[in-house]
CSV table of C-alpha atoms in Angstrom, one decimal:
chain,number,residue,atom,x,y,z
M,1,MET,CA,-2.2,20.1,4.7
M,2,THR,CA,-0.5,18.1,1.9
M,3,SER,CA,1.5,16.1,4.5
M,4,ILE,CA,-1.8,15.3,6.4
M,5,GLU,CA,-3.4,14.2,3.2
M,6,ASN,CA,-0.4,12.1,2.4
M,7,ILE,CA,-0.5,10.4,5.7
M,8,GLY,CA,-4.2,9.5,5.2
M,9,LYS,CA,-3.4,8.4,1.6
M,10,TYR,CA,-0.6,6.1,2.9
M,11,PHE,CA,-2.9,4.4,5.4
M,12,LEU,CA,-5.6,4.0,2.8
M,13,MET,CA,-3.0,2.5,0.5
M,14,ILE,CA,-2.0,0.0,3.2
M,15,ALA,CA,-5.7,-1.0,3.7
M,16,GLU,CA,-6.2,-1.3,-0.1
M,17,MET,CA,-3.2,-3.5,-0.3
M,18,PHE,CA,-4.9,-6.4,1.5
M,19,ARG,CA,-8.2,-6.2,-0.5
M,20,LYS,CA,-8.9,-8.5,-3.4
M,21,PRO,CA,-5.8,-10.6,-3.2
M,22,THR,CA,-4.0,-11.8,-6.4
M,23,LYS,CA,-4.2,-15.6,-7.2
M,24,TRP,CA,-1.7,-17.4,-4.9
M,25,SER,CA,-0.1,-19.2,-7.9
M,26,VAL,CA,0.9,-15.8,-9.2
M,27,MET,CA,1.5,-14.2,-5.9
M,28,LYS,CA,4.0,-16.9,-4.7
M,29,ASN,CA,6.3,-16.2,-7.7
M,30,LEU,CA,6.2,-12.5,-7.1
M,31,ILE,CA,7.1,-13.0,-3.4
M,32,PHE,CA,10.0,-15.3,-4.3
M,33,LYS,CA,11.2,-12.8,-6.9
M,34,ASP,CA,11.1,-10.0,-4.4
M,35,ILE,CA,12.8,-12.1,-1.7
M,36,ASN,CA,15.6,-12.6,-4.3
M,37,ASP,CA,15.7,-8.9,-5.3
M,38,LEU,CA,15.3,-7.2,-1.9
M,39,ILE,CA,16.8,-9.7,0.6
M,40,ILE,CA,19.2,-12.0,-1.1
M,41,GLY,CA,20.4,-9.1,-3.3
M,42,SER,CA,21.2,-7.0,-0.3
M,43,LEU,CA,23.1,-9.7,1.7
M,44,GLY,CA,26.5,-8.6,0.3
M,45,ILE,CA,26.3,-4.9,1.2
M,46,VAL,CA,24.8,-5.8,4.6
M,47,ALA,CA,27.6,-8.3,5.3
M,48,PHE,CA,30.3,-5.9,4.1
M,49,ILE,CA,29.1,-2.9,6.0
M,50,SER,CA,28.4,-4.9,9.2
M,51,PHE,CA,31.8,-6.6,9.3
M,52,PHE,CA,33.8,-3.4,8.9
M,53,VAL,CA,31.6,-1.2,11.1
M,54,GLY,CA,31.9,-3.9,13.8
M,55,GLY,CA,35.6,-3.5,13.5
M,56,VAL,CA,35.5,0.3,13.7
M,57,ILE,CA,33.4,0.1,16.8
M,58,THR,CA,35.9,-2.2,18.5
M,59,ILE,CA,38.9,0.0,17.5
M,60,GLN,CA,37.3,3.2,18.7
M,61,THR,CA,36.1,1.7,22.1
M,62,ALA,CA,39.5,0.1,22.6
M,63,LEU,CA,41.2,3.4,21.9
M,64,ASN,CA,39.0,5.3,24.3
M,65,ILE,CA,39.5,3.1,27.2
M,66,SER,CA,42.7,4.6,28.6
M,67,ASN,CA,42.0,4.0,32.2
M,68,PRO,CA,43.8,0.8,33.4
M,69,LEU,CA,41.1,0.1,36.0
M,70,ILE,CA,38.6,-0.5,33.2
M,71,PRO,CA,38.7,-4.2,32.1
M,72,LYS,CA,39.6,-4.9,28.5
M,73,TYR,CA,36.7,-7.3,28.1
M,74,LEU,CA,34.4,-4.1,27.9
M,75,VAL,CA,35.6,-3.7,24.3
M,76,GLY,CA,33.7,-6.9,23.4
M,77,PHE,CA,30.7,-5.9,25.5
M,78,ALA,CA,30.5,-2.5,23.9
M,79,THR,CA,30.8,-3.8,20.5
M,80,ARG,CA,28.0,-6.4,21.1
M,81,GLN,CA,25.7,-3.9,22.6
M,82,SER,CA,26.2,-1.3,19.8
M,83,VAL,CA,25.9,-3.8,17.1
M,84,ILE,CA,22.8,-5.6,18.4
M,85,LEU,CA,20.9,-2.7,19.8
M,86,GLU,CA,21.5,0.0,17.2
M,87,PHE,CA,23.9,-0.6,14.4
M,88,ALA,CA,22.4,-3.7,12.9
M,89,PRO,CA,18.7,-2.9,13.2
M,90,THR,CA,18.6,0.8,12.8
M,91,PHE,CA,21.6,1.9,10.8
M,92,THR,CA,21.5,-1.0,8.4
M,93,SER,CA,17.9,0.0,7.8
M,94,ILE,CA,18.9,3.5,7.0
M,95,ILE,CA,21.4,2.2,4.5
M,96,MET,CA,18.7,-0.2,3.1
M,97,ALA,CA,16.3,2.8,2.7
M,98,GLY,CA,18.9,4.0,0.1
M,99,LYS,CA,19.3,0.6,-1.5
M,100,VAL,CA,16.1,-1.2,-1.4
M,101,GLY,CA,13.9,1.9,-0.9
M,102,SER,CA,15.0,3.7,-4.1
M,103,PHE,CA,14.8,0.4,-6.0
M,104,ILE,CA,11.2,-0.1,-5.0
M,105,THR,CA,10.3,3.6,-5.7
M,106,SER,CA,12.0,3.7,-9.1
M,107,SER,CA,10.6,0.4,-10.3
M,108,ILE,CA,7.0,1.1,-9.2
M,109,GLY,CA,7.4,4.7,-10.4
M,110,THR,CA,8.6,3.7,-13.8
M,111,MET,CA,5.6,1.4,-14.0
M,112,ARG,CA,3.4,4.3,-13.2
M,113,VAL,CA,5.1,6.5,-15.9
M,114,THR,CA,4.8,3.9,-18.6
M,115,GLU,CA,1.1,3.1,-17.8
M,116,GLN,CA,1.9,-0.4,-16.6
M,117,ILE,CA,-0.1,0.3,-13.4
M,118,ASP,CA,-3.0,1.6,-15.5
M,119,ALA,CA,-2.8,-1.7,-17.5
M,120,LEU,CA,-3.1,-3.7,-14.4
M,121,GLU,CA,-6.1,-1.6,-13.1
M,122,VAL,CA,-7.9,-1.8,-16.4
M,123,MET,CA,-7.5,-5.6,-16.4
M,124,GLY,CA,-9.3,-5.6,-13.0
M,125,ILE,CA,-6.2,-6.4,-11.0
M,126,ASN,CA,-5.7,-4.8,-7.6
M,127,SER,CA,-2.5,-3.2,-8.5
M,128,LEU,CA,-1.5,-2.3,-4.9
M,129,ASN,CA,-1.9,-5.9,-3.9
M,130,TYR,CA,0.0,-7.1,-7.0
M,131,LEU,CA,2.9,-4.6,-6.5
M,132,VAL,CA,3.3,-3.7,-2.9
M,133,PHE,CA,2.0,-6.8,-1.0
M,134,PRO,CA,4.7,-9.2,-2.2
M,135,LYS,CA,7.4,-6.6,-1.4
M,136,THR,CA,6.0,-6.3,2.1
M,137,VAL,CA,5.9,-10.1,2.6
M,138,ALA,CA,9.5,-10.4,1.1
M,139,LEU,CA,10.8,-7.7,3.6
M,140,MET,CA,9.4,-9.8,6.5
M,141,PHE,CA,12.5,-11.9,5.8
M,142,TYR,CA,14.7,-8.8,6.4
M,143,PRO,CA,15.4,-9.8,10.1
M,144,PHE,CA,17.4,-12.8,8.6
M,145,ALA,CA,19.7,-10.3,6.9
M,146,ILE,CA,19.9,-8.3,10.1
M,147,ALA,CA,20.7,-11.5,12.1
M,148,ILE,CA,23.6,-12.0,9.6
M,149,GLY,CA,24.6,-8.3,10.1
M,150,MET,CA,24.7,-8.9,13.8
M,151,PHE,CA,26.8,-11.9,13.6
M,152,LEU,CA,29.3,-10.4,11.2
M,153,GLY,CA,29.5,-7.1,13.1
M,154,VAL,CA,30.6,-9.0,16.2
M,155,LEU,CA,32.9,-11.1,14.1
M,156,GLY,CA,34.4,-8.0,12.5
M,157,GLY,CA,35.0,-6.6,16.0
M,158,MET,CA,36.8,-9.9,16.9
M,159,ALA,CA,38.9,-9.6,13.8
M,160,ALA,CA,39.9,-6.1,14.6
M,161,CYS,CA,40.7,-7.0,18.2
M,162,VAL,CA,42.9,-10.0,17.3
M,163,PHE,CA,44.7,-8.6,14.2
M,164,GLY,CA,44.9,-5.0,15.6
M,165,GLY,CA,46.2,-6.1,19.0
M,166,TYR,CA,43.6,-4.0,20.9
M,167,THR,CA,42.7,-6.8,23.2
M,168,THR,CA,43.0,-10.5,23.5
M,169,LEU,CA,40.6,-12.9,21.9
M,170,GLU,CA,39.7,-14.3,25.4
M,171,ASP,CA,38.9,-10.9,26.6
M,172,TYR,CA,36.8,-10.1,23.6
M,173,ILE,CA,34.9,-13.3,23.9
M,174,LEU,CA,34.4,-12.8,27.6
M,175,GLY,CA,33.0,-9.3,26.8
M,176,ILE,CA,30.5,-10.5,24.2
M,177,GLN,CA,29.2,-13.0,26.8
M,178,THR,CA,29.0,-10.6,29.7
M,179,ASP,CA,25.6,-9.6,31.0
M,180,PHE,CA,23.8,-10.8,27.9
M,181,GLU,CA,20.1,-10.1,28.0
M,182,GLY,CA,17.9,-12.1,25.7
M,183,PHE,CA,15.3,-9.3,25.6
M,184,HIS,CA,17.8,-7.1,23.8
M,185,MET,CA,17.6,-9.5,20.8
M,186,THR,CA,13.8,-9.5,21.1
M,187,TYR,CA,13.8,-5.7,21.1
M,188,SER,CA,16.1,-5.6,18.2
M,189,PHE,CA,14.0,-8.0,16.1
M,190,ILE,CA,10.8,-6.2,17.0
M,191,LYS,CA,12.4,-3.0,15.6
M,192,THR,CA,13.6,-4.8,12.6
M,193,PHE,CA,10.1,-6.1,11.7
M,194,VAL,CA,8.6,-2.5,12.1
M,195,PHE,CA,11.5,-1.0,9.9
M,196,ALA,CA,10.9,-3.7,7.3
M,197,PHE,CA,7.3,-2.7,7.0
M,198,VAL,CA,8.4,0.9,6.6
M,199,LEU,CA,11.0,0.0,4.1
M,200,ALA,CA,8.4,-1.8,1.9
M,201,THR,CA,5.5,0.6,2.2
M,202,ILE,CA,6.9,4.2,2.2
M,203,PRO,CA,9.0,3.8,-0.9
M,204,SER,CA,6.0,2.0,-2.7
M,205,PHE,CA,3.8,4.9,-1.7
M,206,HIS,CA,6.1,7.4,-3.3
M,207,GLY,CA,6.5,5.3,-6.5
M,208,TYR,CA,2.8,4.4,-6.8
M,209,TYR,CA,1.4,7.9,-6.4
M,210,MET,CA,4.1,9.8,-8.4
M,211,LYS,CA,3.1,12.0,-11.2
M,212,GLY,CA,5.2,13.0,-14.2
M,213,GLY,CA,8.0,11.4,-16.2
M,214,ALA,CA,11.5,10.1,-15.8
M,215,LEU,CA,12.8,13.1,-13.9
M,216,GLU,CA,10.0,12.7,-11.3
M,217,VAL,CA,10.9,9.1,-10.8
M,218,GLY,CA,14.3,10.2,-9.6
M,219,LYS,CA,12.9,13.0,-7.3
M,220,ALA,CA,10.4,10.4,-5.9
M,221,SER,CA,13.3,8.1,-5.1
M,222,THR,CA,15.1,10.8,-3.2
M,223,THR,CA,11.9,11.9,-1.3
M,224,ALA,CA,11.2,8.2,-0.5
M,225,PHE,CA,14.7,7.8,0.9
M,226,VAL,CA,14.4,10.9,3.0
M,227,TRP,CA,10.9,10.0,4.4
M,228,THR,CA,11.8,6.4,5.0
M,229,SER,CA,14.9,7.5,7.0
M,230,VAL,CA,12.9,10.1,9.0
M,231,VAL,CA,10.2,7.6,9.8
M,232,ILE,CA,12.8,4.9,10.8
M,233,ILE,CA,14.6,7.3,13.2
M,234,LEU,CA,11.4,8.5,14.8
M,235,LEU,CA,10.1,4.9,15.3
M,236,ASN,CA,13.4,3.9,16.6
M,237,TYR,CA,13.1,6.6,19.3
M,238,ILE,CA,9.4,5.6,20.1
M,239,LEU,CA,10.1,1.8,20.2
M,240,THR,CA,13.2,2.2,22.3
M,241,ASP,CA,11.3,4.4,24.8
M,242,LEU,CA,8.4,1.8,24.9
M,243,LEU,CA,10.5,-1.3,25.0
M,244,LEU,CA,13.5,-0.4,27.0
M,245,GLY,CA,12.5,2.9,28.7
J,1,MET,CA,-22.9,-2.0,-26.4
J,2,ILE,CA,-21.5,0.9,-24.4
J,3,VAL,CA,-24.0,3.8,-23.7
J,4,VAL,CA,-22.7,7.1,-22.5
J,5,GLU,CA,-25.2,9.7,-21.2
J,6,ASN,CA,-24.5,13.3,-20.3
J,7,LEU,CA,-20.9,12.7,-19.2
J,8,HIS,CA,-19.2,15.5,-17.2
J,9,LYS,CA,-15.7,15.6,-15.8
J,10,SER,CA,-13.8,18.5,-14.2
J,11,PHE,CA,-10.4,18.9,-12.8
J,12,GLY,CA,-10.6,21.7,-10.3
J,13,ASP,CA,-12.1,24.7,-12.2
J,14,VAL,CA,-11.3,23.1,-15.6
J,15,HIS,CA,-14.4,21.5,-17.1
J,16,VAL,CA,-12.9,18.9,-19.4
J,17,LEU,CA,-15.9,16.9,-20.5
J,18,LYS,CA,-19.2,18.8,-21.0
J,19,GLY,CA,-22.1,16.5,-21.2
J,20,ILE,CA,-21.0,13.9,-23.7
J,21,SER,CA,-23.7,11.3,-24.9
J,22,THR,CA,-23.1,8.6,-27.4
J,23,THR,CA,-23.1,4.9,-28.0
J,24,PHE,CA,-20.5,2.4,-29.0
J,25,ASP,CA,-21.8,-0.7,-30.8
J,26,LYS,CA,-20.7,-4.3,-31.0
J,27,GLY,CA,-18.7,-5.4,-33.9
J,28,MET,CA,-17.8,-1.9,-35.0
J,29,THR,CA,-14.6,0.1,-34.8
J,30,ASN,CA,-15.7,3.3,-33.0
J,31,LEU,CA,-13.3,6.2,-33.2
J,32,ILE,CA,-13.0,9.2,-30.8
J,33,ILE,CA,-11.3,12.0,-32.6
J,34,GLY,CA,-10.3,15.6,-31.8
J,35,ALA,CA,-7.4,17.9,-31.4
J,36,SER,CA,-4.9,17.7,-28.5
J,37,GLY,CA,-6.6,18.9,-25.4
J,38,SER,CA,-10.1,18.2,-26.6
J,39,GLY,CA,-10.8,15.7,-23.8
J,40,LYS,CA,-10.3,12.4,-25.8
J,41,THR,CA,-7.9,10.8,-23.2
J,42,VAL,CA,-9.9,11.9,-20.3
J,43,PHE,CA,-13.1,10.5,-22.0
J,44,ILE,CA,-11.5,7.1,-22.6
J,45,LYS,CA,-10.1,7.0,-19.1
J,46,CYS,CA,-13.6,7.7,-17.7
J,47,LEU,CA,-14.9,4.9,-19.9
J,48,LEU,CA,-12.3,2.6,-18.4
J,49,GLY,CA,-13.0,3.7,-14.9
J,50,LEU,CA,-9.5,5.1,-14.4
J,51,PHE,CA,-11.0,8.5,-13.8
J,52,GLN,CA,-14.1,9.0,-11.7
J,53,TYR,CA,-16.6,11.2,-13.6
J,54,ASP,CA,-18.6,13.9,-11.9
J,55,GLU,CA,-22.0,13.5,-13.6
J,56,GLY,CA,-23.7,11.3,-16.1
J,57,THR,CA,-23.8,7.5,-16.7
J,58,ILE,CA,-21.7,4.9,-18.6
J,59,SER,CA,-23.3,1.5,-19.0
J,60,TYR,CA,-21.7,-1.6,-20.4
J,61,ASP,CA,-24.5,-3.9,-21.8
J,62,GLY,CA,-27.0,-2.4,-19.4
J,63,LYS,CA,-24.7,-2.5,-16.3
J,64,VAL,CA,-24.3,1.1,-15.0
J,65,PHE,CA,-20.6,1.4,-14.1
J,66,SER,CA,-21.1,3.9,-11.2
J,67,GLU,CA,-23.6,1.5,-9.6
J,68,LEU,CA,-21.3,-1.5,-9.6
J,69,SER,CA,-19.6,-2.6,-6.4
J,70,ARG,CA,-15.8,-2.6,-6.3
J,71,ASN,CA,-15.8,-6.4,-7.1
J,72,GLU,CA,-18.3,-6.1,-9.9
J,73,ARG,CA,-16.1,-3.4,-11.4
J,74,ARG,CA,-13.1,-5.5,-11.3
J,75,ASN,CA,-15.0,-8.3,-12.9
J,76,LEU,CA,-16.3,-6.1,-15.6
J,77,ARG,CA,-12.7,-4.9,-16.2
J,78,SER,CA,-11.6,-8.5,-16.7
J,79,GLU,CA,-13.8,-8.4,-19.9
J,80,ILE,CA,-11.9,-5.3,-21.1
J,81,GLY,CA,-8.8,-5.4,-23.3
J,82,MET,CA,-6.8,-2.1,-23.5
J,83,VAL,CA,-4.0,-1.2,-25.9
J,84,PHE,CA,-2.2,1.7,-24.4
J,85,GLN,CA,-0.4,4.4,-26.5
J,86,GLY,CA,3.0,3.3,-25.4
J,87,GLY,CA,2.0,-0.4,-25.3
J,88,ALA,CA,2.3,-0.6,-21.4
J,89,LEU,CA,3.9,-4.0,-21.7
J,90,PHE,CA,5.5,-5.3,-18.5
J,91,ASP,CA,9.1,-4.9,-19.1
J,92,SER,CA,10.2,-7.6,-16.7
J,93,MET,CA,8.3,-10.2,-18.7
J,94,THR,CA,9.0,-11.8,-22.1
J,95,ILE,CA,6.5,-11.1,-24.9
J,96,LEU,CA,5.0,-14.6,-24.3
J,97,GLU,CA,4.6,-13.9,-20.6
J,98,ASN,CA,3.0,-10.6,-21.3
J,99,VAL,CA,0.4,-12.2,-23.4
J,100,MET,CA,-0.2,-15.0,-21.0
J,101,PHE,CA,-0.6,-12.6,-18.1
J,102,PRO,CA,-4.4,-12.0,-18.3
J,103,LEU,CA,-4.9,-15.8,-18.6
J,104,GLN,CA,-2.7,-16.4,-15.5
J,105,MET,CA,-4.8,-13.9,-13.6
J,106,PHE,CA,-8.3,-14.8,-14.6
J,107,THR,CA,-8.4,-18.4,-15.9
J,108,LYS,CA,-7.8,-21.9,-14.5
J,109,MET,CA,-6.0,-23.0,-17.6
J,110,SER,CA,-2.9,-25.1,-17.4
J,111,ASN,CA,0.5,-23.7,-18.4
J,112,SER,CA,0.5,-25.5,-21.7
J,113,GLU,CA,-3.1,-24.4,-22.5
J,114,MET,CA,-2.1,-20.8,-21.7
J,115,GLU,CA,1.0,-21.1,-24.0
J,116,ASP,CA,-1.1,-22.5,-26.7
J,117,ARG,CA,-3.6,-19.7,-26.5
J,118,ALA,CA,-0.9,-17.1,-26.3
J,119,ASP,CA,0.8,-18.7,-29.3
J,120,PHE,CA,-2.4,-18.5,-31.2
J,121,VAL,CA,-3.0,-14.9,-30.7
J,122,LEU,CA,0.6,-13.9,-31.3
J,123,LYS,CA,0.3,-15.7,-34.6
J,124,ARG,CA,-3.0,-13.8,-35.2
J,125,VAL,CA,-1.2,-10.5,-34.8
J,126,ASN,CA,1.6,-11.8,-37.2
J,127,LEU,CA,4.2,-12.3,-34.5
J,128,PRO,CA,5.0,-16.0,-34.8
J,129,ASP,CA,8.7,-15.8,-33.7
J,130,ALA,CA,8.8,-13.2,-30.9
J,131,HIS,CA,7.8,-15.2,-27.9
J,132,TYR,CA,11.0,-15.0,-25.9
J,133,LYS,CA,12.0,-11.5,-26.7
J,134,MET,CA,11.9,-8.9,-24.0
J,135,PRO,CA,9.6,-5.8,-24.9
J,136,SER,CA,12.7,-3.6,-25.0
J,137,GLU,CA,14.0,-5.7,-27.8
J,138,ALA,CA,10.8,-5.3,-29.9
J,139,SER,CA,10.2,-2.5,-32.4
J,140,GLY,CA,7.3,0.0,-31.8
J,141,GLY,CA,5.1,-1.8,-34.2
J,142,MET,CA,5.8,-5.2,-32.6
J,143,GLN,CA,5.1,-3.7,-29.2
J,144,LYS,CA,1.7,-2.5,-30.4
J,145,ARG,CA,0.9,-5.9,-31.8
J,146,VAL,CA,1.9,-7.5,-28.6
J,147,ALA,CA,-0.4,-5.1,-26.7
J,148,ILE,CA,-3.2,-6.0,-29.1
J,149,ALA,CA,-2.4,-9.8,-28.5
J,150,ARG,CA,-2.5,-9.2,-24.7
J,151,GLY,CA,-5.7,-7.2,-25.1
J,152,ILE,CA,-7.6,-10.0,-26.9
J,153,VAL,CA,-6.1,-13.1,-25.4
J,154,ASN,CA,-8.9,-13.3,-22.8
J,155,ASN,CA,-11.6,-12.9,-25.4
J,156,PRO,CA,-12.7,-9.6,-24.1
J,157,LYS,CA,-16.1,-8.1,-24.8
J,158,TYR,CA,-14.7,-4.6,-25.1
J,159,LEU,CA,-11.4,-3.4,-26.6
J,160,PHE,CA,-10.0,0.1,-26.0
J,161,CYS,CA,-7.1,1.5,-27.9
J,162,ASP,CA,-5.4,4.8,-27.1
J,163,GLU,CA,-3.8,6.1,-30.2
J,164,PRO,CA,-2.7,2.6,-31.4
J,165,ASN,CA,-0.7,3.8,-34.3
J,166,SER,CA,1.0,6.9,-32.9
J,167,GLY,CA,4.8,6.8,-33.5
J,168,LEU,CA,4.5,4.3,-36.3
J,169,ASP,CA,5.4,4.5,-39.9
J,170,PRO,CA,2.4,4.9,-42.3
J,171,ASN,CA,2.6,1.3,-43.6
J,172,THR,CA,2.7,-0.2,-40.1
J,173,ALA,CA,0.0,2.1,-38.9
J,174,ILE,CA,-2.3,0.8,-41.6
J,175,VAL,CA,-1.4,-2.8,-40.8
J,176,ILE,CA,-2.3,-2.1,-37.1
J,177,ASP,CA,-5.6,-0.4,-38.1
J,178,ASN,CA,-6.6,-3.3,-40.3
J,179,LEU,CA,-5.7,-5.8,-37.7
J,180,ILE,CA,-7.9,-4.0,-35.1
J,181,GLN,CA,-10.7,-3.9,-37.5
J,182,GLU,CA,-10.4,-7.5,-38.5
J,183,ILE,CA,-10.2,-8.7,-34.9
J,184,THR,CA,-13.3,-6.5,-33.9
J,185,ASP,CA,-15.3,-8.2,-36.6
J,186,GLU,CA,-13.9,-11.6,-35.9
J,187,TYR,CA,-14.6,-11.5,-32.0
J,188,GLN,CA,-17.6,-9.2,-32.3
J,189,MET,CA,-16.2,-6.8,-29.6
J,190,VAL,CA,-17.1,-3.2,-28.9
J,191,THR,CA,-13.9,-1.5,-30.0
J,192,VAL,CA,-13.3,2.2,-29.0
J,193,ILE,CA,-10.2,3.8,-30.5
J,194,ASN,CA,-8.9,7.1,-29.5
J,195,SER,CA,-7.1,8.7,-32.5
J,196,HIS,CA,-6.1,11.8,-34.2
J,197,ASP,CA,-4.7,10.1,-37.2
J,198,MET,CA,-6.7,10.9,-40.3
J,199,ASN,CA,-5.6,7.8,-42.1
J,200,SER,CA,-7.2,5.8,-39.4
J,201,VAL,CA,-10.4,7.8,-39.6
J,202,MET,CA,-10.7,7.2,-43.3
J,203,GLU,CA,-9.5,3.6,-43.0
J,204,ILE,CA,-11.5,2.1,-40.2
J,205,GLY,CA,-13.9,4.7,-38.8
J,206,GLU,CA,-17.2,2.8,-38.8
J,207,LYS,CA,-18.4,5.2,-36.3
J,208,ILE,CA,-16.6,8.5,-35.4
J,209,VAL,CA,-17.2,10.8,-32.5
J,210,PHE,CA,-15.6,14.2,-32.8
J,211,LEU,CA,-14.7,16.0,-29.7
J,212,LYS,CA,-14.0,19.8,-29.4
J,213,ASN,CA,-13.3,21.6,-26.2
J,214,GLY,CA,-14.9,18.8,-24.2
J,215,ASN,CA,-18.2,18.7,-26.2
J,216,LYS,CA,-19.3,16.2,-28.8
J,217,GLU,CA,-19.2,18.4,-31.9
J,218,TRP,CA,-20.2,15.8,-34.4
J,219,GLU,CA,-21.0,12.1,-34.8
J,220,GLY,CA,-20.9,10.0,-38.0
J,221,SER,CA,-18.8,7.5,-40.0
J,222,LYS,CA,-16.0,7.6,-42.5
J,223,ASP,CA,-18.5,7.9,-45.3
J,224,THR,CA,-20.5,10.8,-43.8
J,225,ILE,CA,-17.4,12.7,-42.8
J,226,PHE,CA,-16.8,13.7,-46.4
J,227,GLN,CA,-20.3,15.3,-46.7
J,228,THR,CA,-20.5,17.2,-43.4
J,229,ASN,CA,-20.6,20.9,-43.5
J,230,ASN,CA,-19.6,21.2,-39.8
J,231,ASP,CA,-16.7,23.7,-39.9
J,232,ALA,CA,-15.1,22.4,-36.7
J,233,VAL,CA,-15.0,18.9,-38.2
J,234,THR,CA,-13.8,20.0,-41.7
J,235,ASP,CA,-11.2,22.3,-40.2
J,236,PHE,CA,-9.8,19.4,-38.2
J,237,VAL,CA,-10.0,16.5,-40.6
J,238,TYR,CA,-9.2,18.4,-43.8
J,239,SER,CA,-6.4,20.6,-42.4
J,240,SER,CA,-3.9,19.4,-44.8
J,241,GLU,CA,-3.9,20.2,-48.6
J,242,LEU,CA,-3.9,16.5,-49.4
J,243,PHE,CA,-7.1,15.7,-47.5
J,244,LYS,CA,-8.8,18.9,-48.9
J,245,LYS,CA,-8.0,17.5,-52.4
J,246,VAL,CA,-9.2,14.0,-51.4
J,247,ARG,CA,-12.5,15.5,-50.1
J,248,LYS,CA,-13.0,17.6,-53.2
J,249,MET,CA,-12.4,14.5,-55.4
J,250,TYR,CA,-14.9,12.4,-53.3
J,251,LEU,CA,-17.5,15.1,-53.5
J,252,ASP,CA,-17.0,15.5,-57.2
J,253,GLU,CA,-17.2,11.8,-57.8
J,254,ASN,CA,-20.4,11.5,-55.7
J,255,GLY,CA,-22.0,14.5,-57.4
J,256,ASN,CA,-22.1,16.8,-54.3
């Protein structure tokens, strides 16, 4: 019953977020601040993880191709497909649910605990629009981070190939160009936009409606991470079935 | 003027406010007092519209709050200043930015005009040099003053204060009380203060509403509270030996 109530409350929150917008001169600064905190601030970890995971995918694929009849360029092909279709959009989003999601929940939750949200409401400000909308807009730039992740994932694979001696640079480049379908990029970015919305709104929901003190802020962050991850994985399945199935 | 009539509020089976009726006048410091759990905070949150009440009416200068549209409520709230118990300052902003915040949201002032106005109110609350400090760098008393400055920067018609001197030393508490009273008189606001500090009651209680178990048990002023024979009030207000002696001296002096 509580879960159904929460789902309803979540959609009401989203509707309320678009009502009575904050003045643009103020909102603009909030959006820039959130782009800096949520996107620019996450580029380092996205780049680091993407580069090394790309390398690991390449090594594992190369080591599992023992049949001499399978062409070596398939290492590059497999790395590209894994990185573009799944790793960059989905698994980076799970990691971001931990980093960005817990940041959003704890910052909004702390504002709830210290009555800063009440202060906004008493002033006649739509606190959901003021707090959640700029984060949602900022995370619409998340696909740029994912695009960088895709590039670095493939680059990491190439570095592993060349420096680890698993295949030649020519084979790897041939592999990443083989049977390239533009729609796979479209599919990947559609997923990324949906995940970005989830990353902004579910942690905000858990922070905004939390009750209690500092301990509950921590608990809300954990709950937000779990639910954001669950929803991302479920949506990943649904979108994949709809778009590629 | 704020008029409250027959206000009821329950949380599940717990009936917290049981038909409270009172008025809060302009230019006066109105105190709501009562023991912990008496319903003071729920009452003030109902007045602010943070809690939806079950029955009764609250009207602000003739405008009945429950009959207002969502936008009208938000417009009314822009005429309200609030000093929260913990200050509720935005911790990502400097003190100057905190005070300028209501102006940024509700006026078309230029940046320099907003800074001038914020500077004026910060000086009014005796904080001329704290503009660029973060709230975490300010003491409790300073945070309360900043909250008062933010509350009055937009020239509100109504000022609400939730235990404005809790956690402050007696001297600072009196300074804050006097500041609120001076500002109320100067700006002719309706000021409603939620307190259980007896010094505040004696110092600035131009009107006092005493709540007990969700009922309005007594209503009067700092002068009439000495003369009341209401046991619930005297037990609460004169619970310490010091206040008992003060009351006895007052009654002896006034021939009662």
